[in-house]
Every structure is written in C-alpha cells, then in structure tokens.
Amino acid sequence: MTATKATVPLKNRRLAALLAWLVPGLGHFYQGRTGKGVLYAVCILGLYFVGMVLGDWQVVLWRWINPLRDAENFRFSYLCQFFVGLPALLALIQETLHYYDIPPILGGFMSVPLNLEQQDAFNSLSSKLAKLPEIGSVYTMMAGLLNILAIYDALEGPAQAEEDQCANGGGAVADLKAEKLDEGKS
Amino acid sequence: MIFATINPYVFAPPLVVAISLVYAASRHESWPRIWSHAARLSGSILGMLLLAMAVLLLINSQL
C-alpha cells in the first residue's frame, strides 16, 4: 500500500465512493474527512441547486429514448447531471414511471412535460428567462462532473497527498515507516 | 424572476471558483495547499477567459 493510501483514512473505499455519489460530500464524512465533505457538499450541491433555480427547476430531465434515433430529444446533459446522485435521481425515477405508464410522483416534479400545456410552458422557458436555463444546465452539468472528482477522491484519496506529506516534513509518512520497522523487529 | 435581470457574465466567477476548489481538494489533503492551488487555478482560468474574450473582441472589431 502506498503512503497516500496509508496516511489518508479511506475506510471502506467502495462504500465511501457510493456514498459520495449518492450525496456529494457524504463519502468524505463517512471517512472522517469532514472539512473536505463540507467543501464538496457546498460547492457541488450549491452549483446544482443554483442551476436548478436558474432553470426554473426544469433543467434536470431524463428521457428513455435511443439517441441514435432521436438525438434532438435525447437529454445528453443528464449523463453529466446523473453523477450528482440522489438530487438528480428523481428525474430517472419519474421517466421510468412514465415509461411503464405509471403516474408520476411528487406532482410530476422533474418529469418531462407530459401534455401540450406543459410542453408549451417548457418551450417558453428560454424566451421567458433569456439565457438562464442555459446557464442552469451548465451549472448542473458541472456539478455532476465535479462530483466524479469527489467520488474518485473518496475511492483513491487525494492525488498529491505524498507531496503534501513531504512538504510538511514527511511527518506522517516517517511515523508510518517507523511503525512498520517496529512491527518488523517485534 | 430576479435572476433574469442580472448580467449572465456574473454567473461565471462562482462557477470558476467552485471548479477550482473541488479540483484542488481532489489533489491535496492539506488545507493551505488546497486554498493556494484553488486561488492559482481560479486566477488562471479567469485570466484565460478574459484573454480569449479580448482576442475575440479584437477580431470582431476588425471585421
């Protein structure tokens, strides 16, 4: 095991990664890396919810359609937004319910427009809010992409932890080596 | 909606700062390093954005 993995408490790293996907920052809270958990939660969830507000809560949607047959209606943006975890998962649930002709839950929140009236309201969003839905999409997509970095951090630890340790005098690494030497002697 | 009256460019700096902080946090475990890396990265990204905008404006004004 490298010094990076040994000096950063990763606990059960796969569980941490799963938690980090479900709720940004949760995996780091589980690992006891509270400060980083707060930073990830504030930055990623902040971006996601500000993006949702900018897009009038209609920028995170999913459709079960084949992108090769209907690329225009395929929601490429959701492929990024999916990585925000639970906050974006409702769109997938709503569309799956719609796919099996089951009525939507939570009053159809985060479901694709089902009737003509909803479709018109959805189409008029861009003209009503100018560039805001576009910016909202970018914010929510970036939130998802940034959470991939956070998930990887929960899984593997920080990329340059060893350099950090060296810059700090290598204390923790030296302690670890000393512990291993002691174990070897005894 | 109150946000509709705000200049869209205002939404770029918070995005840049969030990206820089998350990226820096994924690289380091020590907080001083995270802050300094994030500050440098934010400055670089904003600088590049401004430079690209200046070049595009310059080209546009020549056309």
Short mmCIF file of C-alpha atoms in Angstrom, two decimals:
data_model
loop_
_atom_site.label_atom_id
_atom_site.label_comp_id
_atom_site.label_asym_id
_atom_site.label_seq_id
_atom_site.Cartn_x
_atom_site.Cartn_y
_atom_site.Cartn_z
CA MET A 1 0.00 0.00 0.00
CA THR A 2 1.35 3.45 -0.86
CA ALA A 3 1.86 6.27 1.63
CA THR A 4 -1.09 8.12 0.09
CA LYS A 5 -3.49 5.34 0.88
CA ALA A 6 -1.95 4.68 4.27
CA THR A 7 -1.93 8.26 5.55
CA VAL A 8 -5.45 9.23 4.42
CA PRO A 9 -8.19 7.32 6.26
CA LEU A 10 -10.24 5.84 3.40
CA LYS A 11 -12.04 3.13 5.50
CA ASN A 12 -14.22 1.03 3.15
CA ARG A 13 -13.35 2.95 -0.01
CA ARG A 14 -16.07 1.43 -2.23
CA LEU A 15 -18.77 2.28 0.29
CA ALA A 16 -17.29 5.79 0.57
CA ALA A 17 -17.41 6.18 -3.21
CA LEU A 18 -21.04 5.03 -3.29
CA LEU A 19 -21.95 7.48 -0.52
CA ALA A 20 -20.04 10.24 -2.34
CA TRP A 21 -22.14 9.57 -5.44
CA LEU A 22 -25.44 9.44 -3.53
CA VAL A 23 -24.88 12.75 -1.74
CA PRO A 24 -21.81 14.88 -2.61
CA GLY A 25 -19.56 15.03 0.47
CA LEU A 26 -21.23 12.13 2.32
CA GLY A 27 -18.43 9.68 1.46
CA HIS A 28 -15.89 12.06 2.98
CA PHE A 29 -17.99 12.49 6.13
CA TYR A 30 -18.00 8.68 6.42
CA GLN A 31 -14.19 8.68 6.09
CA GLY A 32 -13.89 11.35 8.77
CA ARG A 33 -12.66 13.95 6.28
CA THR A 34 -15.28 16.43 7.46
CA GLY A 35 -13.71 19.59 6.07
CA LYS A 36 -13.49 18.15 2.58
CA GLY A 37 -17.01 16.76 2.89
CA VAL A 38 -18.30 20.24 3.69
CA LEU A 39 -16.32 21.76 0.79
CA TYR A 40 -17.64 19.20 -1.72
CA ALA A 41 -21.20 19.46 -0.42
CA VAL A 42 -21.23 23.27 -0.52
CA CYS A 43 -19.59 23.58 -3.96
CA ILE A 44 -21.35 20.71 -5.76
CA LEU A 45 -24.81 20.91 -4.19
CA GLY A 46 -24.58 24.72 -4.31
CA LEU A 47 -23.88 24.66 -8.05
CA TYR A 48 -26.61 22.06 -8.60
CA PHE A 49 -29.38 23.89 -6.73
CA VAL A 50 -28.47 27.35 -8.06
CA GLY A 51 -28.56 25.78 -11.55
CA MET A 52 -31.97 24.28 -10.82
CA VAL A 53 -33.30 27.66 -9.64
CA LEU A 54 -31.85 29.42 -12.72
CA GLY A 55 -33.57 26.86 -14.97
CA ASP A 56 -36.89 27.19 -13.12
CA TRP A 57 -36.44 23.57 -11.81
CA GLN A 58 -36.78 22.17 -15.35
CA VAL A 59 -33.18 21.63 -16.47
CA VAL A 60 -32.65 18.18 -14.96
CA LEU A 61 -34.80 15.79 -17.01
CA TRP A 62 -34.31 12.32 -18.47
CA ARG A 63 -35.97 10.53 -21.39
CA TRP A 64 -35.72 6.82 -22.20
CA ILE A 65 -35.09 7.25 -25.91
CA ASN A 66 -32.47 5.98 -28.28
CA PRO A 67 -30.03 8.85 -29.04
CA LEU A 68 -29.23 7.29 -32.43
CA ARG A 69 -32.89 7.52 -33.46
CA ASP A 70 -33.94 10.76 -31.75
CA ALA A 71 -30.84 12.79 -30.90
CA GLU A 72 -32.82 16.04 -30.69
CA ASN A 73 -34.88 14.90 -27.70
CA PHE A 74 -32.18 12.85 -26.02
CA ARG A 75 -31.02 14.51 -22.78
CA PHE A 76 -27.23 14.45 -23.11
CA SER A 77 -26.99 16.87 -20.20
CA TYR A 78 -28.44 14.24 -17.84
CA LEU A 79 -25.44 11.99 -18.47
CA CYS A 80 -23.41 14.58 -16.51
CA GLN A 81 -26.16 15.54 -14.04
CA PHE A 82 -26.62 11.86 -13.09
CA PHE A 83 -23.37 11.96 -11.10
CA VAL A 84 -24.83 14.42 -8.58
CA GLY A 85 -26.60 11.34 -7.19
CA LEU A 86 -29.85 11.40 -5.26
CA PRO A 87 -30.80 15.01 -6.12
CA ALA A 88 -30.79 14.08 -9.84
CA LEU A 89 -32.10 10.54 -9.47
CA LEU A 90 -35.73 11.69 -9.25
CA ALA A 91 -35.67 12.58 -12.95
CA LEU A 92 -34.69 8.99 -13.78
CA ILE A 93 -37.42 7.61 -11.49
CA GLN A 94 -40.09 9.89 -12.99
CA GLU A 95 -39.21 8.94 -16.55
CA THR A 96 -39.10 5.23 -15.67
CA LEU A 97 -42.59 5.54 -14.15
CA HIS A 98 -43.74 7.32 -17.30
CA TYR A 99 -42.17 4.58 -19.46
CA TYR A 100 -44.28 1.94 -17.66
CA ASP A 101 -47.44 4.16 -17.77
CA ILE A 102 -47.39 4.71 -14.00
CA PRO A 103 -48.50 8.20 -12.81
CA PRO A 104 -45.60 10.45 -11.72
CA ILE A 105 -44.85 11.01 -8.05
CA LEU A 106 -44.41 14.35 -6.20
CA GLY A 107 -46.79 16.16 -8.56
CA GLY A 108 -44.65 15.40 -11.60
CA PHE A 109 -41.62 17.33 -10.25
CA MET A 110 -38.59 16.68 -12.52
CA SER A 111 -40.65 14.70 -15.02
CA VAL A 112 -40.66 15.50 -18.75
CA PRO A 113 -43.62 17.61 -19.99
CA LEU A 114 -46.48 15.14 -20.48
CA ASN A 115 -49.29 17.18 -22.06
CA LEU A 116 -49.42 20.05 -24.59
CA GLU A 117 -49.89 22.70 -21.91
CA GLN A 118 -46.78 21.54 -20.03
CA GLN A 119 -44.89 21.27 -23.33
CA ASP A 120 -45.74 24.89 -24.21
CA ALA A 121 -44.67 26.07 -20.76
CA PHE A 122 -41.41 24.13 -21.14
CA ASN A 123 -40.75 25.53 -24.62
CA SER A 124 -41.43 29.10 -23.49
CA LEU A 125 -38.85 28.78 -20.71
CA SER A 126 -35.96 30.06 -22.80
CA SER A 127 -37.84 33.11 -24.08
CA LYS A 128 -39.14 33.91 -20.58
CA LEU A 129 -35.84 33.55 -18.72
CA ALA A 130 -33.43 34.57 -21.51
CA LYS A 131 -30.10 32.71 -21.05
CA LEU A 132 -30.80 31.49 -17.53
CA PRO A 133 -31.93 27.92 -18.40
CA GLU A 134 -28.74 27.54 -20.45
CA ILE A 135 -26.62 28.72 -17.53
CA GLY A 136 -28.67 26.47 -15.22
CA SER A 137 -27.88 23.50 -17.44
CA VAL A 138 -24.16 24.32 -17.37
CA TYR A 139 -24.21 24.68 -13.57
CA THR A 140 -25.99 21.36 -13.01
CA MET A 141 -23.80 19.53 -15.54
CA MET A 142 -20.63 20.93 -13.94
CA ALA A 143 -21.93 19.84 -10.53
CA GLY A 144 -22.21 16.27 -11.83
CA LEU A 145 -18.78 16.31 -13.44
CA LEU A 146 -17.16 17.77 -10.31
CA ASN A 147 -18.74 15.04 -8.21
CA ILE A 148 -16.85 12.50 -10.32
CA LEU A 149 -13.65 14.08 -8.95
CA ALA A 150 -15.08 13.89 -5.42
CA ILE A 151 -16.06 10.23 -5.90
CA TYR A 152 -12.54 9.44 -7.14
CA ASP A 153 -11.07 11.28 -4.14
CA ALA A 154 -13.21 9.16 -1.81
CA LEU A 155 -12.12 6.00 -3.64
CA GLU A 156 -8.39 6.64 -4.07
CA GLY A 157 -7.51 9.56 -1.81
CA PRO A 158 -6.01 12.85 -2.98
CA ALA A 159 -3.68 12.68 -5.99
CA GLN A 160 -0.78 14.57 -4.41
CA ALA A 161 -1.02 13.51 -0.76
CA GLU A 162 2.55 12.22 -0.78
CA GLU A 163 3.87 15.58 -1.96
CA ASP A 164 1.81 17.29 0.76
CA GLN A 165 3.38 15.00 3.34
CA CYS A 166 6.88 15.73 2.01
CA ALA A 167 6.20 19.47 2.10
CA ASN A 168 5.08 19.13 5.72
CA GLY A 169 8.35 17.43 6.65
CA GLY A 170 7.11 13.93 5.89
CA GLY A 171 6.00 13.52 9.49
CA ALA A 172 3.12 11.15 8.94
CA VAL A 173 4.99 9.08 6.36
CA ALA A 174 8.04 8.88 8.63
CA ASP A 175 5.82 7.83 11.54
CA LEU A 176 4.25 5.14 9.38
CA LYS A 177 7.65 3.81 8.29
CA ALA A 178 8.83 3.80 11.91
CA GLU A 179 5.73 1.88 12.94
CA LYS A 180 6.36 -0.71 10.23
CA LEU A 181 10.02 -1.05 11.30
CA ASP A 182 8.95 -1.57 14.90
CA GLU A 183 6.44 -4.21 13.79
CA GLY A 184 9.20 -5.96 11.81
CA LYS A 185 11.57 -6.01 14.79
CA SER A 186 8.97 -7.34 17.19
CA MET B 1 -37.63 36.15 -11.64
CA ILE B 2 -34.95 38.33 -10.09
CA PHE B 3 -32.04 36.43 -11.73
CA ALA B 4 -33.35 37.31 -15.22
CA THR B 5 -32.32 40.95 -14.65
CA ILE B 6 -28.72 40.02 -13.78
CA ASN B 7 -25.96 40.11 -16.40
CA PRO B 8 -25.23 36.46 -17.39
CA TYR B 9 -21.46 37.03 -17.06
CA VAL B 10 -21.94 37.40 -13.30
CA PHE B 11 -22.55 33.64 -13.14
CA ALA B 12 -19.08 32.76 -14.49
CA PRO B 13 -16.84 33.63 -11.45
CA PRO B 14 -18.78 31.47 -8.91
CA LEU B 15 -18.58 28.54 -11.33
CA VAL B 16 -14.83 29.05 -11.80
CA VAL B 17 -14.27 29.27 -8.03
CA ALA B 18 -16.31 26.11 -7.37
CA ILE B 19 -14.44 24.19 -10.08
CA SER B 20 -11.08 25.34 -8.71
CA LEU B 21 -11.93 24.45 -5.10
CA VAL B 22 -13.21 20.96 -5.95
CA TYR B 23 -10.28 20.25 -8.26
CA ALA B 24 -7.73 21.48 -5.68
CA ALA B 25 -9.43 19.45 -2.94
CA SER B 26 -9.22 16.33 -5.10
CA ARG B 27 -5.44 16.84 -5.47
CA HIS B 28 -4.41 17.69 -1.90
CA GLU B 29 -5.26 16.80 1.68
CA SER B 30 -3.65 19.80 3.39
CA TRP B 31 -5.82 22.91 3.57
CA PRO B 32 -3.12 25.54 2.89
CA ARG B 33 -2.28 23.65 -0.32
CA ILE B 34 -5.95 23.38 -1.29
CA TRP B 35 -6.51 27.13 -0.83
CA SER B 36 -3.35 28.18 -2.67
CA HIS B 37 -3.95 25.73 -5.56
CA ALA B 38 -7.59 26.86 -5.85
CA ALA B 39 -6.57 30.54 -5.85
CA ARG B 40 -3.94 29.95 -8.55
CA LEU B 41 -6.32 27.89 -10.66
CA SER B 42 -9.15 30.44 -10.35
CA GLY B 43 -6.79 33.20 -11.41
CA SER B 44 -5.52 31.17 -14.36
CA ILE B 45 -9.00 30.22 -15.61
CA LEU B 46 -10.36 33.77 -15.25
CA GLY B 47 -7.22 35.15 -16.91
CA MET B 48 -7.61 32.76 -19.84
CA LEU B 49 -11.30 33.62 -20.16
CA LEU B 50 -10.51 37.35 -20.20
CA LEU B 51 -7.71 36.83 -22.71
CA ALA B 52 -9.95 34.77 -25.00
CA MET B 53 -12.68 37.41 -24.72
CA ALA B 54 -10.20 40.20 -25.54
CA VAL B 55 -8.88 38.33 -28.59
CA LEU B 56 -12.40 37.59 -29.85
CA LEU B 57 -13.46 41.21 -29.31
CA LEU B 58 -10.36 42.40 -31.15
CA ILE B 59 -11.04 40.09 -34.10
CA ASN B 60 -14.70 41.08 -34.07
CA SER B 61 -13.90 44.79 -34.12
CA GLN B 62 -11.60 44.29 -37.15
CA LEU B 63 -14.32 42.57 -39.22
#
